[in-house]
Amino acid sequence: MGFLRIILALSVVIGHSDHSFGLPGLNTTLAVRSFYVVSGFYMAMVLSTKYNGKPYYVFIKSRYLRIFPLYLAVLLLTLVYGCVTWAIIGSVQWPLAGWANTLTRLDDLSIVYYALANVFIFGQDVLGFFHVSENGGLVFDYLNRLSNSSLGGYMLVPQAWTLGLELAFYLVAPLFVAGSSIVILGVILGSCLLRFVALPAWGVEANAFTYRFFPFEIAFFGCGALAYKLYARYRILDKGRTFHVVAVLALAPLFLAFDWNIPDLTRYAALALAIPSLFLLTKNSRLDRFVGELSYPIYISHILVLYAITQYTQVGYELPGVLVTLALSLLLYLAVERRVETWRGRVVAGTNRRFPSAKGLAAAAVCALAIVAVLLTGKALLESKHLSQSAAMVDYDFIKDTPRNMILIGFEPPENNASSAWRWGLGEKSEILFSLPKATNCNLVFQFFPVADGQTVSVYFNDLLLETFRLRKNDAIYRQYALPAKKSGNVVRFVYDDWNGRVVRYIPEDSRPLAVNFNKFELTF
């Protein structure tokens, strides 16, 4: 089973790479769901043997301690990598960019959810169906309508959503996988009915959940549990080694053929049927067990490796990503997982508690509160800094003055005479940059005159083109726009295709690159 697991893990690495070396592998959906089948097999086995008669809490604690320590090690490595990259490059990059750039725009509840999911894993699969709206709150968005939002990138180990789904399975596995085959079939049938009948009948696009929705994916865990029932039958019947070798050789091509156009359902069925024989053939192999132990470190560390290679090299990162991931995974196994596994065995063997201890719960609560407190404090400090640099939400007249906490680029200072006042916009563009205490609506009002016949002026707000004007010499352009201003990073931009002195000096006595003359220019809230 170990070589099967490492093939699945490496397939995910290859699937997330740039395919620059053409390495073969299963598609990522097939690989991940196959992991679900393998997990279902193992959980049915341990619940029927090792944990048979043990309290529910003992099983949950054991499985969580199997996943969490290595995840935490990779999470800390990811944070260190982000800080080092920030120091080297001089600007915040992955994996900290989402948090550093938009923390003040998240509401407190979103911060709590993302922080706790990042640290404790639970719920990462569910958060995949949410996006953060422009007001900073979580919005259920399984159709990914907000996938291009400026708010996102908060999961530091993004592939760990599968661990959240795995933990969800652990929570319910004791309720059915060690039961009869009829019960397991009932769970599989219920999952399929929900996916293919019930939700579509209610107008829900079930396919939009892909392979991330636990009520759908429990069917694959259930197939693994059924595979264990077949394994138990094989042990009773004592089929012999030859039978199992033939079974694996016959079924393996149906599952592992990378280029054959084999339906996924056939592949999953071949996998489930092959697992019992494969396990019987390899369960006593120390090499197979060692290779299998590398599959989890490979999976949980590969995104960090791939990002590092792309940020610091210009080479294709498929083969280097596989090799570096293997090396890092071996280090993680030797330095973390092997040691933790010994400790986990002692912890689990020494308890038959039905509930967590008060001390343990208190420690977890203190840890959670500390994490949330650090982030909320950071948000408060950044918010204070943001407010000190934000423009007040009052009415501004740019013809009269240059407001505090607004940056004007490509504008001359206000000018006037006895009868009028004006301000020149300079080629090739004029910009006003500002942030606000909060997102709100504003009104942009202006009137300007061109300096040249045939001049083109384009007006943008936050990179959205509002209008393009093709002007004659004596045109006067007056416009008023109602616009949604963001909390930070607002830009009003005028782009000119011609100006004084670019080719022709339209105002011979003036050497400045004058583009348009504003005699009205206001921003109101």
Short mmCIF file of C-alpha atoms in Angstrom, two decimals:
data_model
loop_
_atom_site.label_atom_id
_atom_site.label_comp_id
_atom_site.label_asym_id
_atom_site.label_seq_id
_atom_site.Cartn_x
_atom_site.Cartn_y
_atom_site.Cartn_z
CA MET A 1 0.00 0.00 0.00
CA GLY A 2 2.94 2.33 0.61
CA PHE A 3 3.93 2.56 -3.05
CA LEU A 4 0.31 3.19 -4.01
CA ARG A 5 0.10 6.07 -1.53
CA ILE A 6 3.31 7.69 -2.74
CA ILE A 7 2.11 7.42 -6.37
CA LEU A 8 -1.05 9.27 -5.35
CA ALA A 9 0.91 11.95 -3.48
CA LEU A 10 3.37 12.51 -6.33
CA SER A 11 0.46 12.69 -8.78
CA VAL A 12 -0.88 15.64 -6.80
CA VAL A 13 2.54 17.32 -6.90
CA ILE A 14 2.77 16.81 -10.66
CA GLY A 15 -0.82 17.98 -11.13
CA HIS A 16 -0.04 21.27 -9.34
CA SER A 17 3.15 21.87 -11.35
CA ASP A 18 3.75 23.49 -14.73
CA HIS A 19 4.18 20.10 -16.54
CA SER A 20 7.47 21.38 -17.98
CA PHE A 21 9.09 17.92 -17.87
CA GLY A 22 6.06 15.86 -18.93
CA LEU A 23 6.11 13.56 -15.90
CA PRO A 24 3.26 11.02 -15.85
CA GLY A 25 0.67 11.06 -13.12
CA LEU A 26 -2.98 10.61 -12.28
CA ASN A 27 -5.16 13.71 -12.40
CA THR A 28 -5.43 15.45 -9.03
CA THR A 29 -9.15 14.75 -8.54
CA LEU A 30 -8.60 11.03 -9.08
CA ALA A 31 -5.56 11.06 -6.77
CA VAL A 32 -7.32 12.89 -3.94
CA ARG A 33 -10.44 10.76 -4.10
CA SER A 34 -8.26 7.64 -4.19
CA PHE A 35 -6.72 8.85 -0.93
CA TYR A 36 -10.27 8.95 0.44
CA VAL A 37 -10.76 5.32 -0.58
CA VAL A 38 -7.47 4.28 1.04
CA SER A 39 -8.38 6.20 4.20
CA GLY A 40 -11.76 4.50 4.36
CA PHE A 41 -10.02 1.12 4.19
CA TYR A 42 -7.55 1.94 6.96
CA MET A 43 -10.16 3.48 9.26
CA ALA A 44 -12.48 0.49 8.88
CA MET A 45 -9.54 -1.75 9.74
CA VAL A 46 -8.33 0.11 12.85
CA LEU A 47 -11.87 0.65 14.14
CA SER A 48 -12.53 -3.07 13.76
CA THR A 49 -9.28 -4.06 15.47
CA LYS A 50 -7.06 -1.59 17.32
CA TYR A 51 -9.85 0.71 18.49
CA ASN A 52 -12.56 -1.89 18.84
CA GLY A 53 -14.14 -1.25 22.23
CA LYS A 54 -12.14 1.94 22.76
CA PRO A 55 -13.94 5.20 23.60
CA TYR A 56 -14.80 7.49 20.71
CA TYR A 57 -12.53 10.21 22.09
CA VAL A 58 -9.48 7.94 22.04
CA PHE A 59 -9.92 7.32 18.31
CA ILE A 60 -10.46 11.01 17.50
CA LYS A 61 -7.47 12.07 19.58
CA SER A 62 -5.26 9.49 17.95
CA ARG A 63 -6.23 10.48 14.42
CA TYR A 64 -5.87 14.20 15.11
CA LEU A 65 -2.41 13.66 16.58
CA ARG A 66 -1.53 11.69 13.45
CA ILE A 67 -2.29 14.70 11.23
CA PHE A 68 -1.73 17.82 13.30
CA PRO A 69 1.98 17.81 14.32
CA LEU A 70 3.35 17.52 10.78
CA TYR A 71 0.79 20.02 9.53
CA LEU A 72 1.88 22.44 12.24
CA ALA A 73 5.54 21.97 11.27
CA VAL A 74 4.76 22.81 7.63
CA LEU A 75 2.59 25.76 8.71
CA LEU A 76 5.49 27.17 10.73
CA LEU A 77 7.91 26.56 7.84
CA THR A 78 5.50 28.41 5.56
CA LEU A 79 5.34 31.39 7.94
CA VAL A 80 9.15 31.48 8.22
CA TYR A 81 9.44 31.28 4.43
CA GLY A 82 7.00 34.17 4.05
CA CYS A 83 8.94 36.34 6.50
CA VAL A 84 12.31 35.55 4.90
CA THR A 85 10.93 36.27 1.43
CA TRP A 86 9.51 39.56 2.68
CA ALA A 87 12.94 40.52 4.03
CA ILE A 88 14.78 39.47 0.85
CA ILE A 89 12.44 40.92 -1.76
CA GLY A 90 11.37 43.93 0.25
CA SER A 91 7.66 43.48 -0.32
CA VAL A 92 5.14 41.05 1.08
CA GLN A 93 4.67 37.96 -1.10
CA TRP A 94 2.92 34.59 -0.83
CA PRO A 95 1.95 33.23 1.66
CA LEU A 96 1.52 36.41 3.73
CA ALA A 97 0.27 38.78 1.03
CA GLY A 98 -3.43 38.15 1.63
CA TRP A 99 -3.16 38.78 5.36
CA ALA A 100 -0.71 41.69 5.21
CA ASN A 101 -2.47 43.59 2.43
CA THR A 102 -6.09 43.20 3.45
CA LEU A 103 -6.21 42.38 7.18
CA THR A 104 -7.85 45.71 8.02
CA ARG A 105 -10.60 45.04 5.48
CA LEU A 106 -11.68 41.76 7.12
CA ASP A 107 -14.38 41.83 9.74
CA ASP A 108 -13.56 40.28 13.11
CA LEU A 109 -15.60 37.12 12.51
CA SER A 110 -13.76 36.40 9.24
CA ILE A 111 -10.43 36.81 11.03
CA VAL A 112 -11.52 34.36 13.73
CA TYR A 113 -12.68 31.75 11.22
CA TYR A 114 -9.59 31.94 9.04
CA ALA A 115 -7.16 32.07 11.94
CA LEU A 116 -8.57 29.05 13.75
CA ALA A 117 -8.96 27.02 10.55
CA ASN A 118 -5.36 27.78 9.59
CA VAL A 119 -4.05 26.54 12.92
CA PHE A 120 -6.40 23.71 13.90
CA ILE A 121 -7.31 22.46 10.36
CA PHE A 122 -11.00 21.81 11.14
CA GLY A 123 -13.28 23.68 8.74
CA GLN A 124 -10.76 24.36 5.99
CA ASP A 125 -12.85 22.31 3.57
CA VAL A 126 -15.97 24.31 4.45
CA LEU A 127 -14.19 27.66 4.06
CA GLY A 128 -13.46 26.65 0.48
CA PHE A 129 -17.11 27.38 -0.31
CA PHE A 130 -16.91 30.90 1.07
CA HIS A 131 -15.32 34.06 -0.22
CA VAL A 132 -14.79 37.37 1.49
CA SER A 133 -17.06 40.12 0.20
CA GLU A 134 -15.80 43.66 -0.32
CA ASN A 135 -17.18 44.62 3.09
CA GLY A 136 -14.93 42.03 4.74
CA GLY A 137 -17.55 39.44 5.68
CA LEU A 138 -17.72 35.78 4.68
CA VAL A 139 -20.23 35.00 1.93
CA PHE A 140 -21.32 31.52 0.86
CA ASP A 141 -20.15 31.35 -2.75
CA TYR A 142 -19.88 27.76 -3.92
CA LEU A 143 -20.28 28.94 -7.53
CA ASN A 144 -17.12 31.09 -7.22
CA ARG A 145 -18.79 34.30 -8.31
CA LEU A 146 -16.40 36.23 -6.05
CA SER A 147 -13.29 34.25 -6.95
CA ASN A 148 -11.70 37.37 -8.49
CA SER A 149 -12.30 39.47 -5.40
CA SER A 150 -9.38 41.54 -4.12
CA LEU A 151 -9.83 39.75 -0.79
CA GLY A 152 -8.42 36.24 -0.51
CA GLY A 153 -5.31 34.12 -0.08
CA TYR A 154 -5.76 33.54 3.65
CA MET A 155 -5.08 29.80 3.79
CA LEU A 156 -1.36 29.40 4.42
CA VAL A 157 -1.26 25.69 3.53
CA PRO A 158 -3.94 25.79 0.82
CA GLN A 159 -3.98 22.07 0.01
CA ALA A 160 -4.81 21.28 3.66
CA TRP A 161 -8.53 21.61 2.89
CA THR A 162 -8.39 17.85 2.24
CA LEU A 163 -7.23 17.39 5.84
CA GLY A 164 -10.32 19.25 7.00
CA LEU A 165 -12.42 16.85 4.99
CA GLU A 166 -10.41 13.90 6.34
CA LEU A 167 -11.04 15.06 9.91
CA ALA A 168 -14.75 15.34 9.14
CA PHE A 169 -14.63 11.69 8.10
CA TYR A 170 -12.86 10.72 11.33
CA LEU A 171 -15.66 12.35 13.31
CA VAL A 172 -18.31 10.12 11.73
CA ALA A 173 -16.27 7.01 10.85
CA PRO A 174 -16.88 5.24 14.20
CA LEU A 175 -20.61 5.51 13.53
CA PHE A 176 -20.65 3.31 10.43
CA VAL A 177 -17.39 1.96 8.96
CA ALA A 178 -17.04 -0.83 11.50
CA GLY A 179 -20.69 -1.78 11.05
CA SER A 180 -22.26 -4.10 8.54
CA SER A 181 -21.79 -3.81 4.80
CA ILE A 182 -25.49 -2.91 4.53
CA VAL A 183 -24.93 0.18 6.68
CA ILE A 184 -21.92 1.25 4.63
CA LEU A 185 -23.86 0.72 1.39
CA GLY A 186 -26.66 2.81 2.83
CA VAL A 187 -24.25 5.68 3.49
CA ILE A 188 -22.86 5.43 -0.04
CA LEU A 189 -26.35 5.35 -1.53
CA GLY A 190 -27.45 8.32 0.57
CA SER A 191 -24.42 10.32 -0.59
CA CYS A 192 -25.15 9.52 -4.23
CA LEU A 193 -28.84 10.39 -3.90
CA LEU A 194 -27.93 13.72 -2.33
CA ARG A 195 -25.49 14.53 -5.11
CA PHE A 196 -27.33 13.29 -8.17
CA VAL A 197 -31.00 13.58 -7.18
CA ALA A 198 -31.86 15.73 -4.17
CA LEU A 199 -29.67 18.80 -4.64
CA PRO A 200 -30.23 19.06 -8.42
CA ALA A 201 -33.97 18.80 -7.75
CA TRP A 202 -33.63 21.79 -5.42
CA GLY A 203 -31.80 23.78 -8.09
CA VAL A 204 -28.35 23.38 -6.57
CA GLU A 205 -25.46 22.91 -9.03
CA ALA A 206 -23.93 19.86 -7.36
CA ASN A 207 -20.95 19.72 -9.74
CA ALA A 208 -19.82 23.13 -8.52
CA PHE A 209 -18.79 21.50 -5.23
CA THR A 210 -16.21 19.45 -7.20
CA TYR A 211 -14.44 17.06 -4.79
CA ARG A 212 -14.52 19.28 -1.71
CA PHE A 213 -17.97 18.66 -0.21
CA PHE A 214 -17.86 16.00 2.50
CA PRO A 215 -21.46 14.71 2.14
CA PHE A 216 -20.56 13.87 -1.48
CA GLU A 217 -17.08 12.50 -0.79
CA ILE A 218 -18.15 10.22 2.06
CA ALA A 219 -19.15 7.76 -0.68
CA PHE A 220 -15.45 7.28 -1.53
CA PHE A 221 -14.53 6.72 2.11
CA GLY A 222 -17.38 4.21 2.21
CA CYS A 223 -15.96 2.36 -0.80
CA GLY A 224 -12.72 2.00 1.12
CA ALA A 225 -14.63 0.65 4.12
CA LEU A 226 -16.28 -1.93 1.85
CA ALA A 227 -12.82 -2.86 0.58
CA TYR A 228 -11.90 -3.69 4.17
CA LYS A 229 -14.93 -6.01 4.38
CA LEU A 230 -13.58 -7.79 1.31
CA TYR A 231 -10.14 -7.97 2.95
CA ALA A 232 -11.66 -9.55 6.05
CA ARG A 233 -13.39 -12.11 3.83
CA TYR A 234 -10.11 -12.90 2.05
CA ARG A 235 -8.41 -13.56 5.38
CA ILE A 236 -11.09 -16.07 6.32
CA LEU A 237 -11.01 -17.81 2.94
CA ASP A 238 -7.17 -17.78 2.82
CA LYS A 239 -7.00 -17.43 -0.96
CA GLY A 240 -3.23 -17.73 -1.16
CA ARG A 241 -0.51 -15.41 -2.41
CA THR A 242 -0.91 -16.34 -6.08
CA PHE A 243 -4.54 -15.25 -6.10
CA HIS A 244 -3.65 -11.83 -4.68
CA VAL A 245 -0.74 -11.30 -7.06
CA VAL A 246 -2.98 -12.08 -10.03
CA ALA A 247 -5.73 -9.82 -8.66
CA VAL A 248 -3.35 -6.86 -8.26
CA LEU A 249 -1.76 -7.37 -11.67
CA ALA A 250 -5.18 -7.59 -13.32
CA LEU A 251 -6.67 -4.56 -11.59
CA ALA A 252 -3.67 -2.22 -11.35
CA PRO A 253 -3.62 -1.26 -15.07
CA LEU A 254 -7.28 -0.22 -14.88
CA PHE A 255 -6.45 2.22 -12.11
CA LEU A 256 -2.87 3.33 -12.80
CA ALA A 257 -2.92 3.65 -16.60
CA PHE A 258 -2.07 7.35 -16.97
CA ASP A 259 -3.00 7.81 -20.61
CA TRP A 260 -5.80 5.34 -21.12
CA ASN A 261 -9.25 6.79 -21.50
CA ILE A 262 -10.74 4.78 -18.64
CA PRO A 263 -13.87 6.14 -16.89
CA ASP A 264 -13.17 7.34 -13.36
CA LEU A 265 -15.88 5.07 -11.95
CA THR A 266 -14.03 2.06 -13.39
CA ARG A 267 -10.77 3.29 -11.88
CA TYR A 268 -12.29 3.70 -8.40
CA ALA A 269 -13.88 0.26 -8.60
CA ALA A 270 -10.56 -1.30 -9.67
CA LEU A 271 -8.80 0.48 -6.78
CA ALA A 272 -11.32 -0.67 -4.18
CA LEU A 273 -11.13 -4.26 -5.44
CA ALA A 274 -7.32 -4.24 -5.57
CA ILE A 275 -6.69 -2.75 -2.12
CA PRO A 276 -7.46 -5.91 -0.08
CA SER A 277 -5.04 -8.03 -2.12
CA LEU A 278 -2.44 -5.27 -2.25
CA PHE A 279 -2.54 -4.84 1.51
CA LEU A 280 -2.23 -8.59 2.13
CA LEU A 281 0.82 -8.69 -0.14
CA THR A 282 2.62 -5.67 1.34
CA LYS A 283 1.56 -5.39 4.97
CA ASN A 284 4.75 -7.02 6.29
CA SER A 285 7.13 -5.07 4.04
CA ARG A 286 9.21 -2.52 5.96
CA LEU A 287 10.22 -0.83 2.69
CA ASP A 288 6.62 -0.47 1.58
CA ARG A 289 5.67 0.93 4.98
CA PHE A 290 8.53 3.45 4.91
CA VAL A 291 7.66 4.61 1.39
CA GLY A 292 4.02 5.01 2.39
CA GLU A 293 4.98 7.12 5.40
CA LEU A 294 6.45 9.70 3.01
CA SER A 295 3.14 10.27 1.23
CA TYR A 296 1.71 12.61 3.86
CA PRO A 297 4.86 14.80 4.14
CA ILE A 298 4.96 14.97 0.33
CA TYR A 299 1.36 16.07 0.11
CA ILE A 300 1.43 18.63 2.90
CA SER A 301 4.73 20.29 1.91
CA HIS A 302 4.60 20.37 -1.88
CA ILE A 303 2.84 23.73 -2.34
CA LEU A 304 5.51 25.45 -0.25
CA VAL A 305 8.22 23.88 -2.39
CA LEU A 306 6.54 24.74 -5.71
CA TYR A 307 6.00 28.38 -4.67
CA ALA A 308 9.60 28.69 -3.51
CA ILE A 309 10.95 27.37 -6.83
CA THR A 310 8.74 29.70 -8.88
CA GLN A 311 9.61 32.75 -6.75
CA TYR A 312 13.37 32.25 -6.80
CA THR A 313 14.13 30.52 -10.10
CA GLN A 314 13.19 30.78 -13.76
CA VAL A 315 13.32 27.05 -14.50
CA GLY A 316 10.42 24.72 -15.12
CA TYR A 317 9.43 23.52 -11.69
CA GLU A 318 7.83 20.10 -12.28
CA LEU A 319 10.88 17.82 -11.89
CA PRO A 320 12.72 20.14 -9.43
CA GLY A 321 9.50 20.39 -7.44
CA VAL A 322 9.19 16.60 -7.20
CA LEU A 323 12.85 16.16 -6.19
CA VAL A 324 12.90 18.97 -3.61
CA THR A 325 9.56 17.85 -2.19
CA LEU A 326 10.91 14.31 -1.76
CA ALA A 327 14.00 15.64 0.02
CA LEU A 328 12.00 17.92 2.31
CA SER A 329 9.52 15.13 3.02
CA LEU A 330 12.29 12.79 4.10
CA LEU A 331 13.61 15.45 6.49
CA LEU A 332 10.12 16.07 7.87
CA TYR A 333 9.57 12.37 8.36
CA LEU A 334 12.85 11.88 10.21
CA ALA A 335 12.72 15.09 12.25
CA VAL A 336 9.00 15.29 13.03
CA GLU A 337 6.73 12.46 12.02
CA ARG A 338 8.76 9.49 13.24
CA ARG A 339 9.34 11.08 16.63
CA VAL A 340 5.75 12.24 16.97
CA GLU A 341 4.46 8.80 16.02
CA THR A 342 6.33 7.23 18.94
CA TRP A 343 4.92 9.84 21.30
CA ARG A 344 1.42 9.44 19.84
CA GLY A 345 1.52 5.70 20.50
CA ARG A 346 2.34 6.29 24.16
CA VAL A 347 -0.32 8.97 24.57
CA VAL A 348 -3.08 6.88 23.00
CA ALA A 349 -2.09 3.68 24.77
CA GLY A 350 -2.11 5.39 28.14
CA THR A 351 -5.66 6.68 28.07
CA ASN A 352 -9.19 5.38 27.91
CA ARG A 353 -10.83 8.74 28.52
CA ARG A 354 -14.24 9.26 27.07
CA PHE A 355 -13.81 13.04 27.03
CA PRO A 356 -10.87 15.43 26.80
CA SER A 357 -9.41 16.60 30.08
CA ALA A 358 -10.24 20.03 31.46
CA LYS A 359 -6.55 20.87 31.29
CA GLY A 360 -6.38 19.97 27.61
CA LEU A 361 -9.50 21.94 26.76
CA ALA A 362 -8.17 24.94 28.67
CA ALA A 363 -4.85 24.77 26.84
CA ALA A 364 -6.60 24.59 23.46
CA ALA A 365 -8.86 27.51 24.40
CA VAL A 366 -5.91 29.63 25.55
CA CYS A 367 -4.05 28.84 22.32
CA ALA A 368 -7.07 29.74 20.19
CA LEU A 369 -7.66 32.98 22.09
CA ALA A 370 -3.99 33.92 21.83
CA ILE A 371 -3.98 33.40 18.06
CA VAL A 372 -7.14 35.45 17.59
CA ALA A 373 -5.90 38.14 19.99
CA VAL A 374 -2.63 38.53 18.06
CA LEU A 375 -4.45 38.96 14.77
CA LEU A 376 -7.08 41.32 16.15
CA THR A 377 -4.36 43.39 17.83
CA GLY A 378 -2.47 43.48 14.55
CA LYS A 379 -5.62 44.59 12.79
CA ALA A 380 -6.17 47.35 15.37
CA LEU A 381 -2.61 48.63 14.95
CA LEU A 382 -2.85 48.57 11.18
CA GLU A 383 -6.27 50.20 11.36
CA SER A 384 -4.87 52.99 13.52
CA LYS A 385 -2.06 53.53 11.03
CA HIS A 386 -4.54 53.42 8.16
CA LEU A 387 -6.80 56.02 9.79
CA SER A 388 -3.87 58.36 10.33
CA GLN A 389 -3.12 58.17 6.60
CA SER A 390 -6.73 58.28 5.37
CA ALA A 391 -8.48 61.24 3.86
CA ALA A 392 -11.40 62.62 5.85
CA MET A 393 -14.81 61.90 4.34
CA VAL A 394 -15.64 65.53 3.55
CA ASP A 395 -16.11 67.49 0.34
CA TYR A 396 -12.95 68.41 -1.58
CA ASP A 397 -12.39 71.14 -4.14
CA PHE A 398 -9.11 70.50 -5.92
CA ILE A 399 -9.22 73.86 -7.70
CA LYS A 400 -8.77 75.63 -4.36
CA ASP A 401 -6.25 73.47 -2.54
CA THR A 402 -4.38 70.15 -2.17
CA PRO A 403 -6.13 68.12 0.54
CA ARG A 404 -4.25 66.44 3.37
CA ASN A 405 -3.74 62.67 3.00
CA MET A 406 -4.45 62.73 -0.72
CA ILE A 407 -1.61 62.28 -3.18
CA LEU A 408 -1.86 64.27 -6.41
CA ILE A 409 0.45 63.20 -9.23
CA GLY A 410 0.63 65.01 -12.58
CA PHE A 411 -1.17 68.15 -11.44
CA GLU A 412 0.13 71.68 -11.21
CA PRO A 413 -0.74 73.72 -8.06
CA PRO A 414 -3.96 75.75 -8.24
CA GLU A 415 -3.73 79.02 -10.22
CA ASN A 416 -6.08 82.00 -10.36
CA ASN A 417 -6.61 85.52 -11.53
CA ALA A 418 -9.11 88.20 -10.61
CA SER A 419 -12.03 86.40 -12.23
CA SER A 420 -11.36 82.64 -12.16
CA ALA A 421 -9.33 79.73 -10.78
CA TRP A 422 -8.03 76.63 -12.47
CA ARG A 423 -5.64 73.72 -12.21
CA TRP A 424 -3.61 72.11 -14.97
CA GLY A 425 -3.41 68.40 -15.56
CA LEU A 426 -0.02 67.37 -16.94
CA GLY A 427 0.83 64.75 -19.56
CA GLU A 428 0.95 61.87 -19.82
CA LYS A 429 -1.42 61.23 -16.92
CA SER A 430 -2.80 62.85 -13.79
CA GLU A 431 -3.75 60.84 -10.70
CA ILE A 432 -5.31 61.29 -7.28
CA LEU A 433 -4.52 58.51 -4.79
CA PHE A 434 -6.39 58.20 -1.52
CA SER A 435 -7.66 55.89 1.20
CA LEU A 436 -10.72 56.33 3.41
CA PRO A 437 -11.72 55.33 6.94
CA LYS A 438 -14.21 52.92 5.37
CA ALA A 439 -15.65 51.94 2.01
CA THR A 440 -18.36 54.33 0.87
CA ASN A 441 -19.87 56.02 -2.18
CA CYS A 442 -18.47 59.24 -3.56
CA ASN A 443 -19.23 61.73 -6.32
CA LEU A 444 -16.58 62.84 -8.80
CA VAL A 445 -17.35 66.10 -10.57
CA PHE A 446 -15.09 67.87 -13.06
CA GLN A 447 -15.00 70.22 -16.03
CA PHE A 448 -11.96 70.65 -18.22
CA PHE A 449 -10.79 72.10 -21.56
CA PRO A 450 -8.23 70.47 -23.87
CA VAL A 451 -5.07 72.14 -25.11
CA ALA A 452 -5.12 70.56 -28.55
CA ASP A 453 -7.56 69.78 -31.30
CA GLY A 454 -8.14 66.02 -31.66
CA GLN A 455 -6.85 65.26 -28.17
CA THR A 456 -8.05 62.04 -26.45
CA VAL A 457 -8.61 61.89 -22.69
CA SER A 458 -9.57 58.69 -20.81
CA VAL A 459 -10.92 58.78 -17.26
CA TYR A 460 -10.50 55.84 -14.88
CA PHE A 461 -11.54 55.10 -11.32
CA ASN A 462 -9.82 52.16 -9.63
CA ASP A 463 -8.79 50.82 -13.06
CA LEU A 464 -12.37 50.93 -14.33
CA LEU A 465 -12.68 52.99 -17.50
CA LEU A 466 -15.41 55.54 -16.93
CA GLU A 467 -15.30 57.32 -20.28
CA THR A 468 -13.02 58.28 -23.18
CA PHE A 469 -13.32 61.72 -24.78
CA ARG A 470 -12.15 62.68 -28.27
CA LEU A 471 -12.00 66.43 -28.17
CA ARG A 472 -11.93 69.48 -30.33
CA LYS A 473 -9.99 72.58 -29.33
CA ASN A 474 -12.81 74.55 -27.75
CA ASP A 475 -14.76 71.67 -26.18
CA ALA A 476 -15.71 71.94 -22.51
CA ILE A 477 -16.23 68.56 -20.88
CA TYR A 478 -18.41 68.41 -17.77
CA ARG A 479 -19.14 65.15 -16.02
CA GLN A 480 -20.46 63.85 -12.70
CA TYR A 481 -20.04 60.22 -11.61
CA ALA A 482 -21.39 58.36 -8.57
CA LEU A 483 -18.66 55.87 -7.65
CA PRO A 484 -18.04 53.15 -5.02
CA ALA A 485 -14.84 54.07 -3.19
CA LYS A 486 -12.83 51.36 -1.43
CA LYS A 487 -11.33 51.58 2.01
CA SER A 488 -7.83 51.74 0.56
CA GLY A 489 -6.07 52.04 -2.76
CA ASN A 490 -8.46 54.39 -4.58
CA VAL A 491 -7.13 56.02 -7.75
CA VAL A 492 -8.72 58.67 -9.96
CA ARG A 493 -6.74 58.74 -13.21
CA PHE A 494 -6.82 60.94 -16.35
CA VAL A 495 -4.75 59.61 -19.27
CA TYR A 496 -3.86 61.90 -22.19
CA ASP A 497 -2.62 61.00 -25.66
CA ASP A 498 -1.25 64.49 -26.32
CA TRP A 499 -0.08 67.51 -24.37
CA ASN A 500 1.84 70.73 -24.75
CA GLY A 501 5.34 69.99 -26.00
CA ARG A 502 4.87 66.29 -26.70
CA VAL A 503 5.14 66.96 -30.44
CA VAL A 504 3.78 70.48 -30.84
CA ARG A 505 4.08 73.33 -28.35
CA TYR A 506 0.46 74.45 -28.31
CA ILE A 507 1.20 77.20 -25.79
CA PRO A 508 4.51 78.63 -27.03
CA GLU A 509 5.15 80.81 -24.01
CA ASP A 510 4.77 77.87 -21.54
CA SER A 511 7.22 74.93 -21.43
CA ARG A 512 5.16 72.82 -19.01
CA PRO A 513 3.56 69.58 -20.35
CA LEU A 514 0.06 71.00 -19.98
CA ALA A 515 -2.66 68.54 -21.05
CA VAL A 516 -6.06 69.82 -19.85
CA ASN A 517 -7.28 72.80 -17.89
CA PHE A 518 -9.65 72.01 -14.99
CA ASN A 519 -11.91 74.84 -13.86
CA LYS A 520 -14.06 72.52 -11.76
CA PHE A 521 -12.77 69.47 -9.92
CA GLU A 522 -14.52 68.11 -6.83
CA LEU A 523 -14.77 64.90 -4.86
CA THR A 524 -17.67 64.72 -2.42
CA PHE A 525 -18.92 62.12 0.08
#
